[in-house]
Amino acid sequence: MTVSIPELPLVHLSDDEMALINVLRADMLRDRWTLQLRDAYFNGEQLVRDLGISIPPQLKGLHTVIGWPRVGVESLEERLDLEAFRWADGGDSSELSEIAEANDLFDESSLAHLDALVYGREYLAVGSGTDDSPPLITAESPLDMTLIWDARLRMGTAALRECAADSFIESGPEERMLVLYLPDQTVMCLPSESGGWEVIHRDKHNLGVVPVVRMANRQRTADRVGKSEITPEVMSITDAACRRLMGMEVAAEFFGAPQRYILGASESAFQDADGTAKSAWETYIGRVLALERDEDGAVPTVGQFAAHDPTGMTKIIDLYARIMSSQFGLPPHMLGYTTDNPASADAIRSTEAKLVKRSERRIRRFGRSWQDAMRLALWVRDGEPPDKARRIETVWRNPATPTVAAQADATVKLVQAGIIPADSDVTLEMAGLSEGQRQRVRADRQRARGTAVLDRLAALGQAEDGAQSPEVVDGDVSLG
């Protein structure tokens, strides 16, 4: 008699899994300091390197902040608005909308894009939902997650996430947990009493691929990990501008009030009526200086040194603003640089051309990551990969931000030329309507068609009820 023993899940990590975790954790911890440095510049929390020349010790605690890195990154992210998912063949995309709405992707996408621009990369993790809920798609920070990437296959081979223990797991306060993503399973671990890791759950999905997608920014063939928009040049110019601002603060403390001098005055000019010497501040703020002639009858000479002029500092900061605008591809006025002659609308629009092009490139790159994540979600839900012949598209708002009048004018001309039909969904998209507005227009059209059909049927019914049999009178056919 043959006895089959059921296969039990491993409660301990294998040697290969443990070695993989060690490699991934070392990779994540190695890059964490660099990522936190970019985060500090974005939040205005970086420490400016003092050269130790012009800043006195009493003002060492003075901290100046300039928010150019935040302005540059957010100006690019604000043009990346994900609006919808749809099938490229025009099929019913309600299942894609259901997954996106359940995971609040249209709001979470802005957070993912911002992290990808600040850190250089972001991760999208896909997992099975609870009960009958749609699959889970979550955006994960690179501070807590890393991925081994196969450049030839263009896919990940293993991923690791280190985070706080989930609420449904009975663990101590602020206890950390590991989630190891493998092509055939997802392993969740908690620290063990022996100092290692104890497996608490194994989700064997058998997908054959790691359910993690990396959203990388500014990739290169030799660097698929991605680079931050806060480059070394941006950090250098930010530090230089902060030092100039700090110099202006120091100058305001020392030279904000002009220095005066008195030549040939007697000691009694700096004493009260009772002979007590006045303080330096009391002498300085005296509105009227009553000075007596000296023994020779000469009047003391009173003068004033020239006050500090911050114009030189402000011109240097304006120069830094122009350099920073070239780094981010922003119009200089977005960084506070202005001129006596304001730029025209056409001039401002031309200076935004580089920013629009950068946004279009990010849309192409990030859109592919969202499509891969959505395909993985369908794979997890159905247990089999989606049909490759059906391609998923991401719908984005136009990053060029044209005016409503310009969009409507261009759309009308295309319709009048017969290039696109007036009742096409492409027409609504080109007119600048959002996905929600397009759905409402489609619903209104369906209701209008239904009402028209009912009116025609009602008219035909009335005609049939009112029809009378023909009568022949003197050879003519007539209705009574």
GROMACS .gro file of C-alpha atoms in nm, residues 15-474:
model
  460
   15ASP     CA    1   1.987   2.831   0.225
   16ASP     CA    2   1.923   2.980  -0.121
   17GLU     CA    3   1.644   3.201   0.013
   18MET     CA    4   1.858   3.320   0.302
   19ALA     CA    5   2.148   3.403   0.071
   20LEU     CA    6   1.909   3.591  -0.159
   21ILE     CA    7   1.771   3.792   0.133
   22ASN     CA    8   2.122   3.887   0.246
   23VAL     CA    9   2.213   4.010  -0.103
   24LEU     CA   10   1.892   4.211  -0.140
   25ARG     CA   11   1.914   4.366   0.208
   26ALA     CA   12   2.276   4.470   0.148
   27ASP     CA   13   2.172   4.633  -0.181
   28MET     CA   14   1.884   4.818  -0.015
   29LEU     CA   15   2.090   4.943   0.280
   30ARG     CA   16   2.377   5.051   0.053
   31ASP     CA   17   2.153   5.290  -0.143
   32ARG     CA   18   1.945   5.417   0.148
   33TRP     CA   19   2.181   5.702   0.244
   34THR     CA   20   2.185   5.836  -0.114
   35LEU     CA   21   1.806   5.820  -0.131
   36GLN     CA   22   1.766   5.996   0.203
   37LEU     CA   23   2.002   6.272   0.085
   38ARG     CA   24   1.778   6.339  -0.216
   39ASP     CA   25   1.478   6.335   0.013
   40ALA     CA   26   1.644   6.594   0.238
   41TYR     CA   27   1.704   6.829  -0.056
   42PHE     CA   28   1.344   6.786  -0.169
   43ASN     CA   29   1.212   6.866   0.181
   44GLY     CA   30   1.457   7.154   0.237
   45GLU     CA   31   1.626   6.973   0.525
   46GLN     CA   32   1.977   6.945   0.384
   47LEU     CA   33   2.270   7.083   0.583
   48VAL     CA   34   2.455   7.350   0.387
   49ARG     CA   35   2.831   7.302   0.393
   50ASP     CA   36   2.982   7.611   0.557
   51LEU     CA   37   3.321   7.710   0.424
   52GLY     CA   38   3.414   7.859   0.763
   53ILE     CA   39   3.522   8.196   0.623
   54SER     CA   40   3.244   8.454   0.643
   55ILE     CA   41   3.005   8.303   0.900
   56PRO     CA   42   3.091   8.398   1.261
   57PRO     CA   43   3.059   8.134   1.535
   58GLN     CA   44   2.759   8.315   1.688
   59LEU     CA   45   2.557   8.247   1.371
   60LYS     CA   46   2.647   7.883   1.323
   61GLY     CA   47   2.288   7.786   1.405
   62LEU     CA   48   2.147   8.003   1.127
   63HIS     CA   49   1.987   7.783   0.860
   64THR     CA   50   1.866   7.912   0.524
   65VAL     CA   51   1.648   7.706   0.290
   66ILE     CA   52   1.569   7.751  -0.077
   67GLY     CA   53   1.302   7.522  -0.226
   68TRP     CA   54   1.423   7.495  -0.586
   69PRO     CA   55   1.455   7.113  -0.584
   70ARG     CA   56   1.093   7.078  -0.471
   71VAL     CA   57   0.973   7.331  -0.730
   72GLY     CA   58   1.159   7.156  -1.010
   73VAL     CA   59   1.041   6.805  -0.924
   74GLU     CA   60   0.680   6.901  -0.851
   75SER     CA   61   0.656   7.108  -1.171
   76LEU     CA   62   0.733   6.791  -1.368
   77GLU     CA   63   0.513   6.563  -1.156
   78GLU     CA   64   0.212   6.795  -1.179
   79ARG     CA   65   0.197   6.728  -1.555
   80LEU     CA   66   0.179   6.349  -1.511
   81ASP     CA   67  -0.191   6.286  -1.455
   82LEU     CA   68  -0.301   5.924  -1.503
   83GLU     CA   69  -0.671   5.923  -1.593
   84ALA     CA   70  -0.776   5.573  -1.702
   85PHE     CA   71  -0.685   5.223  -1.820
   86ARG     CA   72  -0.841   5.078  -2.135
   87TRP     CA   73  -0.802   4.802  -2.390
   88ALA     CA   74  -0.630   4.915  -2.708
   89ASP     CA   75  -0.884   4.726  -2.921
   90GLY     CA   76  -1.169   4.937  -2.784
   91GLY     CA   77  -1.324   4.656  -2.580
   92ASP     CA   78  -1.510   4.696  -2.254
   93SER     CA   79  -1.255   4.815  -1.996
   94SER     CA   80  -1.481   4.794  -1.690
   95GLU     CA   81  -1.263   4.522  -1.535
   96LEU     CA   82  -0.957   4.746  -1.560
   97SER     CA   83  -1.147   5.037  -1.409
   98GLU     CA   84  -1.266   4.814  -1.125
   99ILE     CA   85  -0.910   4.715  -1.030
  100ALA     CA   86  -0.787   5.074  -1.059
  101GLU     CA   87  -1.070   5.216  -0.851
  102ALA     CA   88  -1.038   4.946  -0.584
  103ASN     CA   89  -0.670   5.034  -0.539
  104ASP     CA   90  -0.724   5.413  -0.573
  105LEU     CA   91  -0.457   5.414  -0.843
  106PHE     CA   92  -0.550   5.750  -0.992
  107ASP     CA   93  -0.461   5.915  -0.661
  108GLU     CA   94  -0.178   5.681  -0.562
  109SER     CA   95  -0.017   5.727  -0.904
  110SER     CA   96   0.081   6.084  -0.818
  111LEU     CA   97   0.265   5.957  -0.509
  112ALA     CA   98   0.442   5.689  -0.712
  113HIS     CA   99   0.548   5.939  -0.978
  114LEU     CA  100   0.678   6.182  -0.716
  115ASP     CA  101   0.890   5.915  -0.546
  116ALA     CA  102   1.023   5.796  -0.882
  117LEU     CA  103   1.134   6.149  -0.968
  118VAL     CA  104   1.288   6.217  -0.624
  119TYR     CA  105   1.454   5.880  -0.565
  120GLY     CA  106   1.503   5.771  -0.925
  121ARG     CA  107   1.278   5.467  -0.893
  122GLU     CA  108   0.957   5.336  -0.742
  123TYR     CA  109   0.813   4.985  -0.713
  124LEU     CA  110   0.463   4.852  -0.786
  125ALA     CA  111   0.384   4.532  -0.596
  126VAL     CA  112   0.091   4.311  -0.699
  127GLY     CA  113  -0.080   4.061  -0.469
  128SER     CA  114  -0.404   3.871  -0.430
  129GLY     CA  115  -0.692   4.046  -0.257
  130THR     CA  116  -0.897   3.915   0.030
  131ASP     CA  117  -1.214   3.712  -0.040
  132ASP     CA  118  -1.373   3.839  -0.362
  133SER     CA  119  -1.197   4.176  -0.371
  134PRO     CA  120  -0.986   4.269  -0.676
  135PRO     CA  121  -0.608   4.213  -0.673
  136LEU     CA  122  -0.395   4.454  -0.474
  137ILE     CA  123  -0.158   4.699  -0.644
  138THR     CA  124   0.054   4.905  -0.405
  139ALA     CA  125   0.326   5.164  -0.464
  140GLU     CA  126   0.634   5.090  -0.252
  141SER     CA  127   0.918   5.329  -0.167
  142PRO     CA  128   1.275   5.232  -0.265
  143LEU     CA  129   1.372   5.314   0.093
  144ASP     CA  130   1.203   4.986   0.190
  145MET     CA  131   1.223   4.778  -0.126
  146THR     CA  132   1.472   4.660  -0.386
  147LEU     CA  133   1.471   4.435  -0.693
  148ILE     CA  134   1.714   4.217  -0.885
  149TRP     CA  135   1.666   4.306  -1.252
  150ASP     CA  136   1.743   4.090  -1.553
  151ALA     CA  137   1.826   4.335  -1.833
  152ARG     CA  138   1.804   4.068  -2.104
  153LEU     CA  139   1.457   3.949  -2.004
  154ARG     CA  140   1.351   4.301  -1.897
  155MET     CA  141   1.196   4.170  -1.581
  156GLY     CA  142   1.277   4.116  -1.217
  157THR     CA  143   1.403   3.784  -1.084
  158ALA     CA  144   1.362   3.853  -0.710
  159ALA     CA  145   1.250   4.139  -0.487
  160LEU     CA  146   1.259   4.218  -0.116
  161ARG     CA  147   1.052   4.451   0.097
  162GLU     CA  148   1.132   4.537   0.458
  163CYS     CA  149   0.853   4.711   0.644
  164ALA     CA  150   0.660   4.728   0.969
  165ALA     CA  151   0.471   4.412   1.058
  166ASP     CA  152   0.114   4.408   0.931
  167SER     CA  153  -0.168   4.463   1.176
  168PHE     CA  154  -0.310   4.112   1.131
  169ILE     CA  155   0.016   3.957   1.249
  170GLU     CA  156   0.064   3.924   1.622
  171SER     CA  157   0.398   4.090   1.672
  172GLY     CA  158   0.571   4.326   1.905
  173PRO     CA  159   0.561   4.704   1.875
  174GLU     CA  160   0.744   4.841   1.571
  175GLU     CA  161   0.861   4.493   1.474
  176ARG     CA  162   0.999   4.463   1.124
  177MET     CA  163   0.906   4.199   0.871
  178LEU     CA  164   1.047   4.083   0.538
  179VAL     CA  165   0.852   4.001   0.224
  180LEU     CA  166   1.051   3.804  -0.033
  181TYR     CA  167   0.901   3.802  -0.384
  182LEU     CA  168   0.999   3.503  -0.599
  183PRO     CA  169   0.872   3.386  -0.940
  184ASP     CA  170   0.672   3.102  -0.784
  185GLN     CA  171   0.583   3.232  -0.438
  186THR     CA  172   0.583   3.523  -0.194
  187VAL     CA  173   0.742   3.455   0.145
  188MET     CA  174   0.663   3.658   0.458
  189CYS     CA  175   0.908   3.643   0.750
  190LEU     CA  176   0.936   3.780   1.103
  191PRO     CA  177   1.249   3.794   1.323
  192SER     CA  178   1.299   3.478   1.523
  193GLU     CA  179   1.424   3.451   1.880
  194SER     CA  180   1.748   3.295   1.755
  195GLY     CA  181   1.831   3.608   1.555
  196GLY     CA  182   1.731   3.478   1.213
  197TRP     CA  183   1.403   3.491   1.025
  198GLU     CA  184   1.096   3.276   1.072
  199VAL     CA  185   0.854   3.210   0.787
  200ILE     CA  186   0.494   3.293   0.881
  201HIS     CA  187   0.330   3.258   0.541
  202ARG     CA  188   0.406   3.131   0.191
  203ASP     CA  189   0.179   3.241  -0.091
  204LYS     CA  190   0.249   3.000  -0.378
  205HIS     CA  191   0.105   3.181  -0.677
  206ASN     CA  192   0.312   2.994  -0.942
  207LEU     CA  193   0.299   3.289  -1.180
  208GLY     CA  194   0.645   3.225  -1.316
  209VAL     CA  195   0.731   3.596  -1.278
  210VAL     CA  196   0.805   3.819  -0.981
  211PRO     CA  197   0.486   4.023  -0.907
  212VAL     CA  198   0.685   4.347  -0.874
  213VAL     CA  199   0.734   4.617  -1.136
  214ARG     CA  200   1.004   4.883  -1.114
  215MET     CA  201   0.916   5.235  -1.227
  216ALA     CA  202   1.257   5.379  -1.313
  217ASN     CA  203   1.336   5.740  -1.400
  218ARG     CA  204   1.611   5.850  -1.641
  219GLN     CA  205   1.732   5.501  -1.729
  220ARG     CA  206   2.038   5.427  -1.937
  221THR     CA  207   2.150   5.105  -2.099
  222ALA     CA  208   2.422   5.063  -1.837
  223ASP     CA  209   2.199   5.179  -1.552
  224ARG     CA  210   1.849   5.033  -1.546
  225VAL     CA  211   1.795   5.128  -1.182
  226GLY     CA  212   1.723   5.492  -1.262
  227LYS     CA  213   1.846   5.833  -1.152
  228SER     CA  214   1.687   6.110  -0.947
  229GLU     CA  215   1.586   6.445  -1.092
  230ILE     CA  216   1.780   6.597  -0.800
  231THR     CA  217   2.118   6.559  -0.966
  232PRO     CA  218   2.459   6.658  -0.822
  233GLU     CA  219   2.438   6.979  -1.027
  234VAL     CA  220   2.103   7.066  -0.869
  235MET     CA  221   2.238   6.998  -0.520
  236SER     CA  222   2.549   7.207  -0.585
  237ILE     CA  223   2.354   7.510  -0.709
  238THR     CA  224   2.110   7.475  -0.418
  239ASP     CA  225   2.397   7.480  -0.168
  240ALA     CA  226   2.555   7.783  -0.337
  241ALA     CA  227   2.224   7.975  -0.333
  242CYS     CA  228   2.169   7.888   0.035
  243ARG     CA  229   2.516   8.019   0.120
  244ARG     CA  230   2.439   8.346  -0.059
  245LEU     CA  231   2.116   8.378   0.137
  246MET     CA  232   2.306   8.308   0.456
  247GLY     CA  233   2.559   8.576   0.360
  248MET     CA  234   2.275   8.824   0.320
  249GLU     CA  235   2.147   8.732   0.666
  250VAL     CA  236   2.491   8.781   0.820
  251ALA     CA  237   2.534   9.113   0.640
  252ALA     CA  238   2.194   9.225   0.769
  253GLU     CA  239   2.306   9.149   1.124
  254PHE     CA  240   2.638   9.334   1.095
  255PHE     CA  241   2.575   9.605   0.838
  256GLY     CA  242   2.198   9.651   0.837
  257ALA     CA  243   2.239   9.965   1.050
  258PRO     CA  244   2.499  10.203   0.900
  259GLN     CA  245   2.810  10.266   1.109
  260ARG     CA  246   2.882  10.623   1.222
  261TYR     CA  247   3.199  10.791   1.335
  262ILE     CA  248   3.275  11.105   1.541
  263LEU     CA  249   3.612  11.278   1.525
  264GLY     CA  250   3.734  11.535   1.776
  265ALA     CA  251   3.458  11.485   2.038
  266SER     CA  252   3.528  11.502   2.410
  267GLU     CA  253   3.455  11.220   2.652
  268SER     CA  254   3.163  11.410   2.806
  269ALA     CA  255   2.966  11.376   2.480
  270PHE     CA  256   2.918  11.007   2.560
  271GLN     CA  257   2.808  11.051   2.922
  272ASP     CA  258   2.476  11.120   3.091
  273ALA     CA  259   2.410  11.427   3.300
  274ASP     CA  260   2.533  11.245   3.611
  275GLY     CA  261   2.856  11.142   3.439
  276THR     CA  262   2.754  10.781   3.369
  277ALA     CA  263   2.888  10.652   3.037
  278LYS     CA  264   2.622  10.572   2.775
  279SER     CA  265   2.611  10.235   2.610
  280ALA     CA  266   2.714  10.201   2.247
  281TRP     CA  267   2.351  10.138   2.142
  282GLU     CA  268   2.223  10.444   2.330
  283THR     CA  269   2.485  10.654   2.162
  284TYR     CA  270   2.397  10.513   1.822
  285ILE     CA  271   2.021  10.559   1.838
  286GLY     CA  272   2.042  10.915   1.978
  287ARG     CA  273   1.832  11.130   1.749
  288VAL     CA  274   2.032  11.447   1.827
  289LEU     CA  275   2.399  11.450   1.911
  290ALA     CA  276   2.477  11.766   2.108
  291LEU     CA  277   2.854  11.812   2.081
  292GLU     CA  278   3.053  12.098   2.227
  293ARG     CA  279   3.344  12.275   2.062
  294ASP     CA  280   3.687  12.166   2.171
  295GLU     CA  281   3.946  12.389   2.338
  296ASP     CA  282   4.046  12.534   2.002
  297GLY     CA  283   3.685  12.614   1.911
  298ALA     CA  284   3.661  12.343   1.644
  299VAL     CA  285   3.338  12.148   1.599
  300PRO     CA  286   3.376  11.764   1.608
  301THR     CA  287   3.334  11.591   1.273
  302VAL     CA  288   3.039  11.349   1.246
  303GLY     CA  289   3.007  11.105   0.954
  304GLN     CA  290   2.860  10.772   0.841
  305PHE     CA  291   3.004  10.474   0.659
  306ALA     CA  292   2.817  10.344   0.356
  307ALA     CA  293   2.558  10.077   0.447
  308HIS     CA  294   2.573   9.728   0.302
  309ASP     CA  295   2.411   9.700  -0.043
  310PRO     CA  296   2.258   9.351  -0.103
  311THR     CA  297   2.223   9.412  -0.478
  312GLY     CA  298   2.538   9.214  -0.555
  313MET     CA  299   2.406   8.914  -0.363
  314THR     CA  300   2.066   8.925  -0.532
  315LYS     CA  301   2.228   8.936  -0.876
  316ILE     CA  302   2.424   8.621  -0.790
  317ILE     CA  303   2.105   8.447  -0.672
  318ASP     CA  304   1.934   8.546  -0.998
  319LEU     CA  305   2.224   8.387  -1.183
  320TYR     CA  306   2.180   8.068  -0.983
  321ALA     CA  307   1.805   8.074  -1.063
  322ARG     CA  308   1.879   8.087  -1.435
  323ILE     CA  309   2.127   7.800  -1.406
  324MET     CA  310   1.874   7.596  -1.205
  325SER     CA  311   1.600   7.661  -1.460
  326SER     CA  312   1.823   7.516  -1.732
  327GLN     CA  313   1.882   7.205  -1.520
  328PHE     CA  314   1.510   7.141  -1.467
  329GLY     CA  315   1.396   7.271  -1.805
  330LEU     CA  316   1.171   7.526  -1.634
  331PRO     CA  317   1.088   7.884  -1.732
  332PRO     CA  318   1.302   8.111  -1.509
  333HIS     CA  319   0.997   8.285  -1.363
  334MET     CA  320   0.896   7.957  -1.194
  335LEU     CA  321   1.209   7.987  -0.979
  336GLY     CA  322   1.147   8.352  -0.890
  337TYR     CA  323   1.368   8.513  -1.155
  338THR     CA  324   1.191   8.811  -1.310
  339THR     CA  325   1.286   9.096  -1.540
  340ASP     CA  326   1.159   9.450  -1.586
  341ASN     CA  327   0.992   9.349  -1.914
  342PRO     CA  328   0.752   9.057  -1.853
  343ALA     CA  329   0.759   8.781  -2.112
  344SER     CA  330   0.468   8.746  -2.352
  345ALA     CA  331   0.235   8.448  -2.352
  346ASP     CA  332   0.404   8.300  -2.660
  347ALA     CA  333   0.747   8.346  -2.504
  348ILE     CA  334   0.637   8.170  -2.184
  349ARG     CA  335   0.485   7.886  -2.386
  350SER     CA  336   0.808   7.841  -2.583
  351THR     CA  337   1.014   7.822  -2.263
  352GLU     CA  338   0.787   7.539  -2.144
  353ALA     CA  339   0.861   7.327  -2.453
  354LYS     CA  340   1.143   7.138  -2.282
  355LEU     CA  341   0.930   7.071  -1.973
  356VAL     CA  342   0.648   6.937  -2.193
  357LYS     CA  343   0.887   6.707  -2.378
  358ARG     CA  344   1.032   6.575  -2.054
  359SER     CA  345   0.679   6.507  -1.932
  360GLU     CA  346   0.595   6.313  -2.249
  361ARG     CA  347   0.905   6.097  -2.201
  362ARG     CA  348   0.808   6.021  -1.840
  363ILE     CA  349   0.455   5.934  -1.954
  364ARG     CA  350   0.593   5.683  -2.203
  365ARG     CA  351   0.823   5.523  -1.945
  366PHE     CA  352   0.586   5.526  -1.647
  367GLY     CA  353   0.291   5.421  -1.862
  368ARG     CA  354   0.467   5.095  -1.947
  369SER     CA  355   0.514   5.023  -1.576
  370TRP     CA  356   0.144   5.079  -1.502
  371GLN     CA  357   0.048   4.853  -1.793
  372ASP     CA  358   0.274   4.573  -1.664
  373ALA     CA  359   0.128   4.610  -1.314
  374MET     CA  360  -0.227   4.589  -1.449
  375ARG     CA  361  -0.144   4.277  -1.652
  376LEU     CA  362   0.002   4.117  -1.340
  377ALA     CA  363  -0.316   4.202  -1.150
  378LEU     CA  364  -0.529   4.030  -1.417
  379TRP     CA  365  -0.290   3.734  -1.406
  380VAL     CA  366  -0.327   3.705  -1.027
  381ARG     CA  367  -0.705   3.733  -1.052
  382ASP     CA  368  -0.760   3.482  -1.334
  383GLY     CA  369  -0.474   3.242  -1.262
  384GLU     CA  370  -0.347   3.266  -1.620
  385PRO     CA  371  -0.170   3.538  -1.819
  386PRO     CA  372  -0.391   3.775  -2.020
  387ASP     CA  373  -0.408   3.738  -2.396
  388LYS     CA  374  -0.098   3.905  -2.542
  389ALA     CA  375  -0.301   4.013  -2.844
  390ARG     CA  376  -0.501   4.246  -2.619
  391ARG     CA  377  -0.284   4.540  -2.523
  392ILE     CA  378  -0.357   4.765  -2.225
  393GLU     CA  379  -0.331   5.140  -2.273
  394THR     CA  380  -0.292   5.412  -2.012
  395VAL     CA  381  -0.478   5.737  -2.064
  396TRP     CA  382  -0.296   6.054  -1.953
  397ARG     CA  383  -0.394   6.417  -1.947
  398ASN     CA  384  -0.217   6.633  -2.204
  399PRO     CA  385   0.106   6.756  -2.036
  400ALA     CA  386   0.116   7.062  -2.262
  401THR     CA  387  -0.188   7.203  -2.076
  402PRO     CA  388  -0.342   7.379  -2.379
  403THR     CA  389  -0.634   7.612  -2.328
  404VAL     CA  390  -0.989   7.483  -2.364
  405ALA     CA  391  -1.045   7.712  -2.663
  406ALA     CA  392  -0.734   7.580  -2.842
  407GLN     CA  393  -0.833   7.215  -2.787
  408ALA     CA  394  -1.190   7.275  -2.901
  409ASP     CA  395  -1.074   7.462  -3.212
  410ALA     CA  396  -0.832   7.186  -3.315
  411THR     CA  397  -1.097   6.918  -3.257
  412VAL     CA  398  -1.361   7.102  -3.463
  413LYS     CA  399  -1.118   7.138  -3.754
  414LEU     CA  400  -1.039   6.765  -3.752
  415VAL     CA  401  -1.410   6.677  -3.746
  416GLN     CA  402  -1.491   6.920  -4.027
  417ALA     CA  403  -1.208   6.776  -4.236
  418GLY     CA  404  -1.356   6.428  -4.191
  419ILE     CA  405  -1.043   6.291  -4.021
  420ILE     CA  406  -1.232   6.180  -3.709
  421PRO     CA  407  -1.608   6.126  -3.666
  422ALA     CA  408  -1.799   6.367  -3.446
  423ASP     CA  409  -1.940   6.093  -3.219
  424SER     CA  410  -1.606   5.917  -3.163
  425ASP     CA  411  -1.454   5.881  -2.817
  426VAL     CA  412  -1.128   6.010  -2.969
  427THR     CA  413  -1.305   6.338  -3.040
  428LEU     CA  414  -1.402   6.376  -2.675
  429GLU     CA  415  -1.047   6.295  -2.566
  430MET     CA  416  -0.894   6.548  -2.805
  431ALA     CA  417  -1.140   6.812  -2.681
  432GLY     CA  418  -0.980   6.782  -2.337
  433LEU     CA  419  -1.261   6.603  -2.151
  434SER     CA  420  -1.154   6.387  -1.860
  435GLU     CA  421  -1.238   6.016  -1.842
  436GLY     CA  422  -1.529   6.081  -1.608
  437GLN     CA  423  -1.669   6.349  -1.837
  438ARG     CA  424  -1.633   6.120  -2.139
  439GLN     CA  425  -1.827   5.846  -1.959
  440ARG     CA  426  -2.107   6.090  -1.882
  441VAL     CA  427  -2.118   6.205  -2.246
  442ARG     CA  428  -2.139   5.843  -2.362
  443ALA     CA  429  -2.422   5.778  -2.117
  444ASP     CA  430  -2.605   6.089  -2.236
  445ARG     CA  431  -2.568   5.975  -2.598
  446GLN     CA  432  -2.709   5.632  -2.516
  447ARG     CA  433  -3.005   5.788  -2.337
  448ALA     CA  434  -3.062   6.024  -2.629
  449ARG     CA  435  -3.055   5.732  -2.875
  450GLY     CA  436  -3.297   5.536  -2.659
  451THR     CA  437  -3.534   5.832  -2.637
  452ALA     CA  438  -3.520   5.882  -3.013
  453VAL     CA  439  -3.600   5.515  -3.076
  454LEU     CA  440  -3.896   5.528  -2.835
  455ASP     CA  441  -4.027   5.843  -3.004
  456ARG     CA  442  -4.009   5.678  -3.347
  457LEU     CA  443  -4.185   5.365  -3.222
  458ALA     CA  444  -4.454   5.579  -3.062
  459ALA     CA  445  -4.501   5.773  -3.386
  460LEU     CA  446  -4.530   5.451  -3.588
  461GLY     CA  447  -4.784   5.315  -3.341
  462GLN     CA  448  -4.999   5.626  -3.366
  463ALA     CA  449  -4.986   5.612  -3.746
  464GLU     CA  450  -5.103   5.249  -3.749
  465ASP     CA  451  -5.388   5.319  -3.505
  466GLY     CA  452  -5.512   5.620  -3.707
  467ALA     CA  453  -5.492   5.453  -4.049
  468GLN     CA  454  -5.830   5.392  -4.228
  469SER     CA  455  -5.921   5.154  -4.511
  470PRO     CA  456  -5.921   5.319  -4.857
  471GLU     CA  457  -6.245   5.384  -5.044
  472VAL     CA  458  -6.296   5.392  -5.423
  473VAL     CA  459  -6.505   5.689  -5.537
  474ASP     CA  460  -6.551   5.746  -5.911
   0.00000   0.00000   0.00000
